[in-house]
Coordinates of C-alpha atoms and ligand atoms in Angstrom, one line a residue:
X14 CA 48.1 -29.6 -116.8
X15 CA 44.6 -29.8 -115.2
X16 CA 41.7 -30.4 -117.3
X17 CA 38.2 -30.7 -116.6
X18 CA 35.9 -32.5 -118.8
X19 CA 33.5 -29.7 -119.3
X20 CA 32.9 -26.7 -118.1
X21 CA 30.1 -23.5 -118.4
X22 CA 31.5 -20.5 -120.9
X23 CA 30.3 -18.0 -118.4
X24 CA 30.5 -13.9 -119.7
X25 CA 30.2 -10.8 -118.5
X26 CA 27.1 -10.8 -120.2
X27 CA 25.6 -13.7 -118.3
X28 CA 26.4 -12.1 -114.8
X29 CA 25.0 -8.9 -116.1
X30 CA 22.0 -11.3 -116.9
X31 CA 21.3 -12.6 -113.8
X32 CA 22.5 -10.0 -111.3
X33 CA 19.4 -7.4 -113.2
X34 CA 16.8 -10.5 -112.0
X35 CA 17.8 -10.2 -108.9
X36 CA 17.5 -6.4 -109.1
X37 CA 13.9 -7.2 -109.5
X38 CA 10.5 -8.5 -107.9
X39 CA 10.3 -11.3 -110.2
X40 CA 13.3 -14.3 -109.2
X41 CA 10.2 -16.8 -110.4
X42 CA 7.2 -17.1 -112.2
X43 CA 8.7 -13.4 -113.8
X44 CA 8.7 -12.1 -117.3
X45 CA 11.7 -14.1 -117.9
X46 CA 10.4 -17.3 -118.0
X47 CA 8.1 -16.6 -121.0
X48 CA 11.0 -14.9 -122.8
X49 CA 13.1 -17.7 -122.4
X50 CA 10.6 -20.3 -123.3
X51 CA 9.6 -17.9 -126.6
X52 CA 13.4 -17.6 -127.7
X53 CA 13.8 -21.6 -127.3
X54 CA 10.6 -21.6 -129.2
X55 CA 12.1 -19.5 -131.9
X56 CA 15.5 -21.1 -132.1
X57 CA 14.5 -25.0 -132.0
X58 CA 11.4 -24.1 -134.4
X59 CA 9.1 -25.7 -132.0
X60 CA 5.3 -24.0 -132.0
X61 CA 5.1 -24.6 -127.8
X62 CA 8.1 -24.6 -125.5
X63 CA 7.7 -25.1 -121.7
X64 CA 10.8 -24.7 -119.5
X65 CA 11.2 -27.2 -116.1
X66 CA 13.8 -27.8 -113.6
X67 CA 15.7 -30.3 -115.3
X68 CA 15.9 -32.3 -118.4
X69 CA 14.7 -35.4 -116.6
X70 CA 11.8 -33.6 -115.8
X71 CA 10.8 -32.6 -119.1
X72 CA 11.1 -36.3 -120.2
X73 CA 8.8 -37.2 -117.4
X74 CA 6.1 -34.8 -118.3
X75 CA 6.0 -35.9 -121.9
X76 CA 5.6 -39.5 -120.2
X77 CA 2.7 -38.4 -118.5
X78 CA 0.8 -35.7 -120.7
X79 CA 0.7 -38.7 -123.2
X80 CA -1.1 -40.8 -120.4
X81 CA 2.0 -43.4 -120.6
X82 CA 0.9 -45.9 -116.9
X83 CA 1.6 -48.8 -115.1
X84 CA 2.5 -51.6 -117.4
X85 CA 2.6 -49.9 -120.8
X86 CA 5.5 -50.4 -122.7
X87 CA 7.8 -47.8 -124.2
X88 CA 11.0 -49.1 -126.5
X89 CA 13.9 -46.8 -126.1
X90 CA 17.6 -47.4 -126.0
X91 CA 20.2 -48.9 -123.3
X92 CA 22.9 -46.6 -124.4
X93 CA 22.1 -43.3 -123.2
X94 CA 22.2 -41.2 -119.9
X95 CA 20.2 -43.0 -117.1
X96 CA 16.7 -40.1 -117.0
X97 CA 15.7 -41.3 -121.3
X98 CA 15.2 -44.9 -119.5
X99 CA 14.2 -43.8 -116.0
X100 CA 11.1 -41.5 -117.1
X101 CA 9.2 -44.4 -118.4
X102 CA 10.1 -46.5 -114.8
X103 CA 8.8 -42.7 -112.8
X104 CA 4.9 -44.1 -114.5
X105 CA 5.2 -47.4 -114.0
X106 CA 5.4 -47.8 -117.4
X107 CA 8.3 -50.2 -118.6
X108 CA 11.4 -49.5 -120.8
X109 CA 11.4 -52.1 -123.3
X110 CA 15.6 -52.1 -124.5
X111 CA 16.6 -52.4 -128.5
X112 CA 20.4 -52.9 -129.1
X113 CA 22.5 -50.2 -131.1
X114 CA 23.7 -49.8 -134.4
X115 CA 27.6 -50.9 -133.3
X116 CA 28.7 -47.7 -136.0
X117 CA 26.2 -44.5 -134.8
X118 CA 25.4 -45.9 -131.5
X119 CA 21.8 -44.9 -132.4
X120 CA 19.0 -47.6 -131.5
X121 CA 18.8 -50.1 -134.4
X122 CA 15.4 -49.2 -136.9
X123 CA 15.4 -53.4 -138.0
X124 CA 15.7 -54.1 -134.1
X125 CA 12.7 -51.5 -133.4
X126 CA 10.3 -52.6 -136.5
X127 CA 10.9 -56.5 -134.8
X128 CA 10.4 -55.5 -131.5
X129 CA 7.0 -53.9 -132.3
X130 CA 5.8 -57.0 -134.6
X131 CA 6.5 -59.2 -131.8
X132 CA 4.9 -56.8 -129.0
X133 CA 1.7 -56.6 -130.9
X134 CA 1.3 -60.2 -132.0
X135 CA 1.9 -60.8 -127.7
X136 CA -1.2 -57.8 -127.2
X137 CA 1.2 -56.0 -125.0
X138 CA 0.4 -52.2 -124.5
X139 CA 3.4 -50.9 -126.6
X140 CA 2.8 -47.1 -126.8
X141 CA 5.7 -45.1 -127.9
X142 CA 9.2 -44.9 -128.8
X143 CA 11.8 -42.8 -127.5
X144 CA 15.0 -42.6 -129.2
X145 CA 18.3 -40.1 -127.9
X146 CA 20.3 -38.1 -130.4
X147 CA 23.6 -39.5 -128.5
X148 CA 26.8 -36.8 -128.0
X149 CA 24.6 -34.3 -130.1
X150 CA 23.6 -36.2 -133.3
X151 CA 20.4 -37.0 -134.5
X152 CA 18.8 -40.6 -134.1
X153 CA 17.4 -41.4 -137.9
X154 CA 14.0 -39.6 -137.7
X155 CA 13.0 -39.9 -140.7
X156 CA 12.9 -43.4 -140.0
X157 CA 11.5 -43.3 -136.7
X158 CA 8.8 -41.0 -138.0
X159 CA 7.4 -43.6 -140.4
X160 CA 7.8 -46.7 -138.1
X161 CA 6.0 -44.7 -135.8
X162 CA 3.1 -43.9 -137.7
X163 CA 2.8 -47.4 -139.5
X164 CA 2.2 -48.8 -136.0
X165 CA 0.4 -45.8 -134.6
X166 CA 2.9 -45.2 -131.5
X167 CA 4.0 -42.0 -130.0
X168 CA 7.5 -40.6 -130.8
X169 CA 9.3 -38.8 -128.1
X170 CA 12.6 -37.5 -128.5
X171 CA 15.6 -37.3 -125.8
X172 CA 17.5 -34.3 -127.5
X173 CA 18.9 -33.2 -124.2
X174 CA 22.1 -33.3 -126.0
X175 CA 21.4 -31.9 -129.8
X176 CA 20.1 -28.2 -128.7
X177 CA 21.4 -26.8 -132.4
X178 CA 21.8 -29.6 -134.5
X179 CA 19.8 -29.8 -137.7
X180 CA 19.3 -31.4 -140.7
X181 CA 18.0 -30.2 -143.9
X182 CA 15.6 -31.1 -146.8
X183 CA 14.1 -29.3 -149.4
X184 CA 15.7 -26.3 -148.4
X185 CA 14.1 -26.2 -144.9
X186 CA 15.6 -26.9 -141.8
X187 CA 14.6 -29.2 -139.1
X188 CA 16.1 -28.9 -135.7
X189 CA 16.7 -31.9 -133.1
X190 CA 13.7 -31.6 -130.3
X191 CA 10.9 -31.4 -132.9
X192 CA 10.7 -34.6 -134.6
X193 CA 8.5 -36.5 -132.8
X194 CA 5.7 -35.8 -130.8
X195 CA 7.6 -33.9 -128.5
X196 CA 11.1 -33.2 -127.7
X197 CA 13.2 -32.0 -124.4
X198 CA 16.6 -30.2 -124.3
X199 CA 18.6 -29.9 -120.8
X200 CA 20.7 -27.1 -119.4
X201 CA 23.0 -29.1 -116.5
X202 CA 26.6 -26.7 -117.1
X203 CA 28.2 -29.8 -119.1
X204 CA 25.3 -29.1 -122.0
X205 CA 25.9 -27.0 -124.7
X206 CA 24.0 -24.0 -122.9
X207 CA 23.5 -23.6 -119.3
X208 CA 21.1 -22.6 -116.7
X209 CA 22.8 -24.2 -113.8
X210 CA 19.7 -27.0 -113.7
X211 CA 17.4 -26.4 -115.9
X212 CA 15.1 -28.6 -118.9
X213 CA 12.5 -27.6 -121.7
X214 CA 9.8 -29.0 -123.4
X215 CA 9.2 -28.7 -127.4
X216 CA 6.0 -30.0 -129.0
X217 CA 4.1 -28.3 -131.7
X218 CA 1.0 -30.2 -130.0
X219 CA -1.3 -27.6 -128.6
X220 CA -2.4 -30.4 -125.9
X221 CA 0.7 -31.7 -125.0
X222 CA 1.7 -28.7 -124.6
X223 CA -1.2 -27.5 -122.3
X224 CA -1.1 -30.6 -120.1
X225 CA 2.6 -30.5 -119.9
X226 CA 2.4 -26.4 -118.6
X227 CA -0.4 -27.5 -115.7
X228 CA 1.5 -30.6 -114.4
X229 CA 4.8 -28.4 -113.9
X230 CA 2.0 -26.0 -112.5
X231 CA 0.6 -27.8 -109.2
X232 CA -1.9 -29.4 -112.0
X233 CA -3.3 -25.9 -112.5
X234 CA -3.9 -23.7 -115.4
X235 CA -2.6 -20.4 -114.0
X236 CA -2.9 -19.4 -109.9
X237 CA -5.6 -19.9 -107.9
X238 CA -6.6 -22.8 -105.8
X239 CA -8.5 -25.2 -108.6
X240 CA -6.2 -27.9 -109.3
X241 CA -7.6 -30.7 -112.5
X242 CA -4.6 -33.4 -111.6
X243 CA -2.0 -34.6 -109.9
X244 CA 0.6 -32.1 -110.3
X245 CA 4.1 -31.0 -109.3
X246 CA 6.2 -28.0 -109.0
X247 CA 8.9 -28.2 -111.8
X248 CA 9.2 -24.7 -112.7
X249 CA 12.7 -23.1 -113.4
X250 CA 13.0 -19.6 -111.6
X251 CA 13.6 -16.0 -113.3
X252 CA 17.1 -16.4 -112.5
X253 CA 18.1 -19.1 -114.4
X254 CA 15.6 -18.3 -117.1
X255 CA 18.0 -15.2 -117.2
X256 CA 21.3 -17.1 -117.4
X257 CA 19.7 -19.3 -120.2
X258 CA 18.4 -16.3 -122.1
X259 CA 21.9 -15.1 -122.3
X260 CA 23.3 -18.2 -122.9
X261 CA 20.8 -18.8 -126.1
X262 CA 21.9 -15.4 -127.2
X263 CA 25.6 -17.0 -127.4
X264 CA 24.8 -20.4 -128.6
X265 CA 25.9 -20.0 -132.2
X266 CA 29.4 -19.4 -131.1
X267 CA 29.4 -21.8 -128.5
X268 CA 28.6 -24.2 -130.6
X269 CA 31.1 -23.2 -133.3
X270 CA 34.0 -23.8 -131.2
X271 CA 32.5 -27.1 -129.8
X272 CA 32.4 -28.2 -133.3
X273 CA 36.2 -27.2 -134.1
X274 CA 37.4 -28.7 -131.0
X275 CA 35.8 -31.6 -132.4
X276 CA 37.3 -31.7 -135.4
X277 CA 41.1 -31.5 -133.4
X278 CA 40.3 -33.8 -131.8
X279 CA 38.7 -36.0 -135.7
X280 CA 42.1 -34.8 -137.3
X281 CA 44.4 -36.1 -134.5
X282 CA 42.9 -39.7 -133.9
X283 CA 42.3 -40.3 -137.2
X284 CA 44.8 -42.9 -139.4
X285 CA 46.0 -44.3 -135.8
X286 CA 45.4 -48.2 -134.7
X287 CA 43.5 -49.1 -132.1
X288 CA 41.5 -45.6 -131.8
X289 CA 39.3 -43.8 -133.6
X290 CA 37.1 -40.6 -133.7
X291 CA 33.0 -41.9 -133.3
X292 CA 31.6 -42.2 -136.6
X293 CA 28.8 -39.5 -136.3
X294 CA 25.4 -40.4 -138.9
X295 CA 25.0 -37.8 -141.5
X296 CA 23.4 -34.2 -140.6
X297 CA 23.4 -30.5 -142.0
X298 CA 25.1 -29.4 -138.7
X299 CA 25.7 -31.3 -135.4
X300 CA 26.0 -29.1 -132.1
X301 CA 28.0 -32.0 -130.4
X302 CA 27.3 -32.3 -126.7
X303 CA 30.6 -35.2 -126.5
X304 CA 33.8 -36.1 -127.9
X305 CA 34.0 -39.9 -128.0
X306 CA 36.9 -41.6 -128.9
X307 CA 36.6 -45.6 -129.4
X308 CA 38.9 -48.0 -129.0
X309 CA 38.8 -51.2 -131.3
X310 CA 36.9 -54.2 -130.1
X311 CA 40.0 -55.9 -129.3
X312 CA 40.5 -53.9 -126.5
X313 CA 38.6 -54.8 -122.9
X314 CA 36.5 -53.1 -120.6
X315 CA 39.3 -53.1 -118.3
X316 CA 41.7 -51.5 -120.5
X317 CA 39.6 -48.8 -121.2
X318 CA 39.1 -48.4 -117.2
X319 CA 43.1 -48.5 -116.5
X320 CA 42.9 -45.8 -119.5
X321 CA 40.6 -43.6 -118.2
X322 CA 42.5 -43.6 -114.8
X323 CA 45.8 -43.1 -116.5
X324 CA 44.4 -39.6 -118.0
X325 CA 43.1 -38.9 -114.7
X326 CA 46.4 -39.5 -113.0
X327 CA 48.5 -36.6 -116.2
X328 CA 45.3 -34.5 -115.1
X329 CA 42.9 -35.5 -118.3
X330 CA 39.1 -35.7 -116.6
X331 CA 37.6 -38.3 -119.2
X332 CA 34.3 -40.2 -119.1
X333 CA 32.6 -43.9 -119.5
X334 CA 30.0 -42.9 -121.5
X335 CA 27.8 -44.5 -121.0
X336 CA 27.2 -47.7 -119.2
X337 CA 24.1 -49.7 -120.5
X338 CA 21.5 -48.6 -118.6
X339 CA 19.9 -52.4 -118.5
X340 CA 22.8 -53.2 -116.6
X341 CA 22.1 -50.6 -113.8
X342 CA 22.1 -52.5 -110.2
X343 CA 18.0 -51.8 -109.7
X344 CA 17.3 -52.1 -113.4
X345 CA 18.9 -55.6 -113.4
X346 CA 17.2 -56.5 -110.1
X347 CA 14.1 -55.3 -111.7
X348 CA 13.7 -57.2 -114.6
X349 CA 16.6 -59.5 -114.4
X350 CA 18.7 -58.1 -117.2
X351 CA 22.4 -59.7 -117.5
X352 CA 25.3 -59.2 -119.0
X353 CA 25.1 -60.2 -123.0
X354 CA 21.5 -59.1 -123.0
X355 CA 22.1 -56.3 -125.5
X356 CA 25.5 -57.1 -126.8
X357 CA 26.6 -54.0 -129.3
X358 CA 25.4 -51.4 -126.4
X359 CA 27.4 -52.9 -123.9
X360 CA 30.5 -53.6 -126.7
X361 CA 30.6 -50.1 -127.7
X362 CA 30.1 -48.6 -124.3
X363 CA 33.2 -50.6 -122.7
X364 CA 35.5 -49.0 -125.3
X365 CA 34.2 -45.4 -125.2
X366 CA 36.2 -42.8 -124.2
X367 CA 34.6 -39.2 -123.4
X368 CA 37.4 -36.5 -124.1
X369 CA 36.7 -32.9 -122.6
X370 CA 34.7 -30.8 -124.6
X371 CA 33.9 -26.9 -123.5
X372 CA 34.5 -23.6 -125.5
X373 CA 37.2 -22.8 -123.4
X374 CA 40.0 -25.5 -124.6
X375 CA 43.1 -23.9 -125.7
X376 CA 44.9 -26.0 -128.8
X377 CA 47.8 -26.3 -126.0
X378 CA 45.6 -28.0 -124.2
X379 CA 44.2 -30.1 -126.9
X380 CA 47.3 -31.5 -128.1
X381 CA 48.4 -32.6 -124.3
X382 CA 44.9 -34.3 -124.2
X383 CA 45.6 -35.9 -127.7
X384 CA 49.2 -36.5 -127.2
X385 CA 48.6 -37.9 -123.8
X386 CA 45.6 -40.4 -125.3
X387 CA 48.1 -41.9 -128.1
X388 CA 51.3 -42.4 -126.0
X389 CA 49.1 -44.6 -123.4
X390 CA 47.0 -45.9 -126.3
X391 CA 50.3 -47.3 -127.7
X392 CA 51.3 -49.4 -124.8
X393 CA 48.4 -51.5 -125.5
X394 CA 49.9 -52.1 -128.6
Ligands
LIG424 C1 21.6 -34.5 -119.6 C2 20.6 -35.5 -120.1 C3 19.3 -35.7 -119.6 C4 18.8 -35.1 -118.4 O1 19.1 -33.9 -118.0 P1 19.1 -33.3 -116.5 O2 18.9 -31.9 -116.7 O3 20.5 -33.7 -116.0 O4 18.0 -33.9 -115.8 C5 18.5 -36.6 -120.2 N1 18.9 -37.3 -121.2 C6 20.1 -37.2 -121.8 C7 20.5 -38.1 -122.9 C8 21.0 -36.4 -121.2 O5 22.3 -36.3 -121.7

């Protein structure tokens, strides 16, 4: 059996989607890039959305519509894709690293609060925090939210893997991408929706907002030759405005069957020794972007690597989510991080194991992947 670790949910639908673009005048810059910006709008409960050409570029215009430079300092996590850490290093601003909760795998709030008190005792230019809501969940905002206030530093979220989730209180809910000053979701195929490459912006900030929509715009407002700043060309095209309009229109089911492939997978790893299912924070609903699987902390990186090739070798494509991005070859040349600098992030991440996750997983396949997992797990024993 071959299976991939994630893979688009591509309908008729979709192809009808796109094929009508290119029917048209308008494959960029068209009606469909508003539409799609005004349904993520709708759906994440965001006042502005902006769409870009990737997720790493929406985190890089937040970076620089809130006039993060050279030398300021932003605290954010080492456990995470490679673009939450790498947008601060695109402005010459520097990624100050906080360990993770060894449970969530969510940045530690204690770790955060003493980072700041000893950055602002030193003077340094600490000015915002960007937290990830890892495999889909959400990163205590509530939290965040008030730590971020008290010491008057800018939020940013990294929710290129939560489009969907939500939590709820007082009866309302609030989704993943809008809890801090602004939010980004991504639309790479292996995310929960797809555009091919693809990224958006959520703020309810009308300037953020603004400056974010001129620097994806040649640093202009609308056409024309007058250009304010520095700006690039990071616009996403009609076409896969198109794909991620139809895509949105799906997402509720999508996300439903991501969630009960999860829970196979919860069910079938739970009770065993030396594995378990990652122990997701509380939330009203999680659209989960990875199924992680852990092994127990007596088990080494290189275990987990002859694992992971095993699978590979009975046709099971799973992942090393993620290595700590502070131990990176240019971030350690950089600022001379090691090995043991942030030990839970690079504990948990040496035992991680990313199971494939996509709509289309049959429960055959399922039980081979979860079948296959325990047998090898079991060898260890
Ligand atoms: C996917 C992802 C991104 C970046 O998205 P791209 O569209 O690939 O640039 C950023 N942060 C996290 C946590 C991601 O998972």
């Amino acid at each position: 059996m071959d299976i991939p670790h994630a893979r688009p949910d591509i309908t008729p639908r979709e192809i009808k989607a796109v094929t009508a673009v290119l029917k048209t005048p308008f494959l960029a810059r068209g009606p469909k890039l508003e539409e799609f910006e005004n349904a993520i709008a709708r759906y994440a409960g965001a006042r502005y959305a902006i769409s870009v050409n990737s997720g790493t570029s929406a985190l890089h215009l937040i970076v620089r519509a809130l006039d993060v430079g050279p030398g300021d300092m932003v605290i954010t996590t080492p456990f995470s894709f490679i673009a939450s850490s790498n947008c601060i290093l695109f402005e010459g601003a520097i990624p100050v690293f906080v360990d993770i909760d060894p449970k969530t795998a969510m940045i530690d709030l204690a770790l955060v609060e003493k980072k700041i008190e000893e950055l602002q005792k030193a003077k340094k230019p600490l000015k915002a925090i960007l937290a990830v809501d890892i495999f889909g969940n959400l990163a205590a905002w509530g939290e965040l939210q008030r730590i971020a206030r008290r010491y008057h530093l800018f939020l940013i979220e990294d929710s290129a893997q939560a489009l969907g989730t939500f939590t709820q209180f007082h009866g309302k809910k609030h989704m993943a991408g809008t809890f801090g000053d602004a939010g980004i979701f991504a639309f790479f195929p292996n995310k929960q929706i797809t555009t091919g490459e693809g990224g958006m912006v959520v703020t309810n900030n009308a300037r953020i907002a603004k400056t974010v929509r001129m620097l994806r715009n040649y640093g202009r407002e609308k056409g024309g030759y007058s250009h304010q700043f520095l700006g690039y060309n990071f616009h996403l095209s009609d076409i896969n405005c198109a794909l991620g309009i139809a895509q949105l229109s799906r997402i509720e089911t999508l996300i439903a069957k991501r969630a009960k492939i999860i829970a196979f997978y919860r069910r079938a790893l739970k009770g065993h020794d030396g594995i378990s299912f990652y122990e997701a924070p509380p939330s009203a609903r999680v659209s989960w972007f990875s199924a992680i699987a852990l092994l127990a902390d007596r088990y080494t990186e290189k275990q987990r690597d002859a694992l992971l090739r095993m699978l590979a070798k009975k046709g099971i494509d799973c992942r090393n989510y993620y290595p700590p991005i502070h131990l990176q070859p240019f971030y350690q040349k950089q600022f001379r991080y090691k090995k043991g600098d942030f030990p839970c992030a690079e504990s948990y991440a040496s035992r991680t194991i990313g199971l494939p996750l996509y709509p289309l997983l049959s429960v055959r396949q399922l039980s081979y992947v979860t079948k296959t997992l325990l047998d090898l797990v079991k060898r260890y024993e």
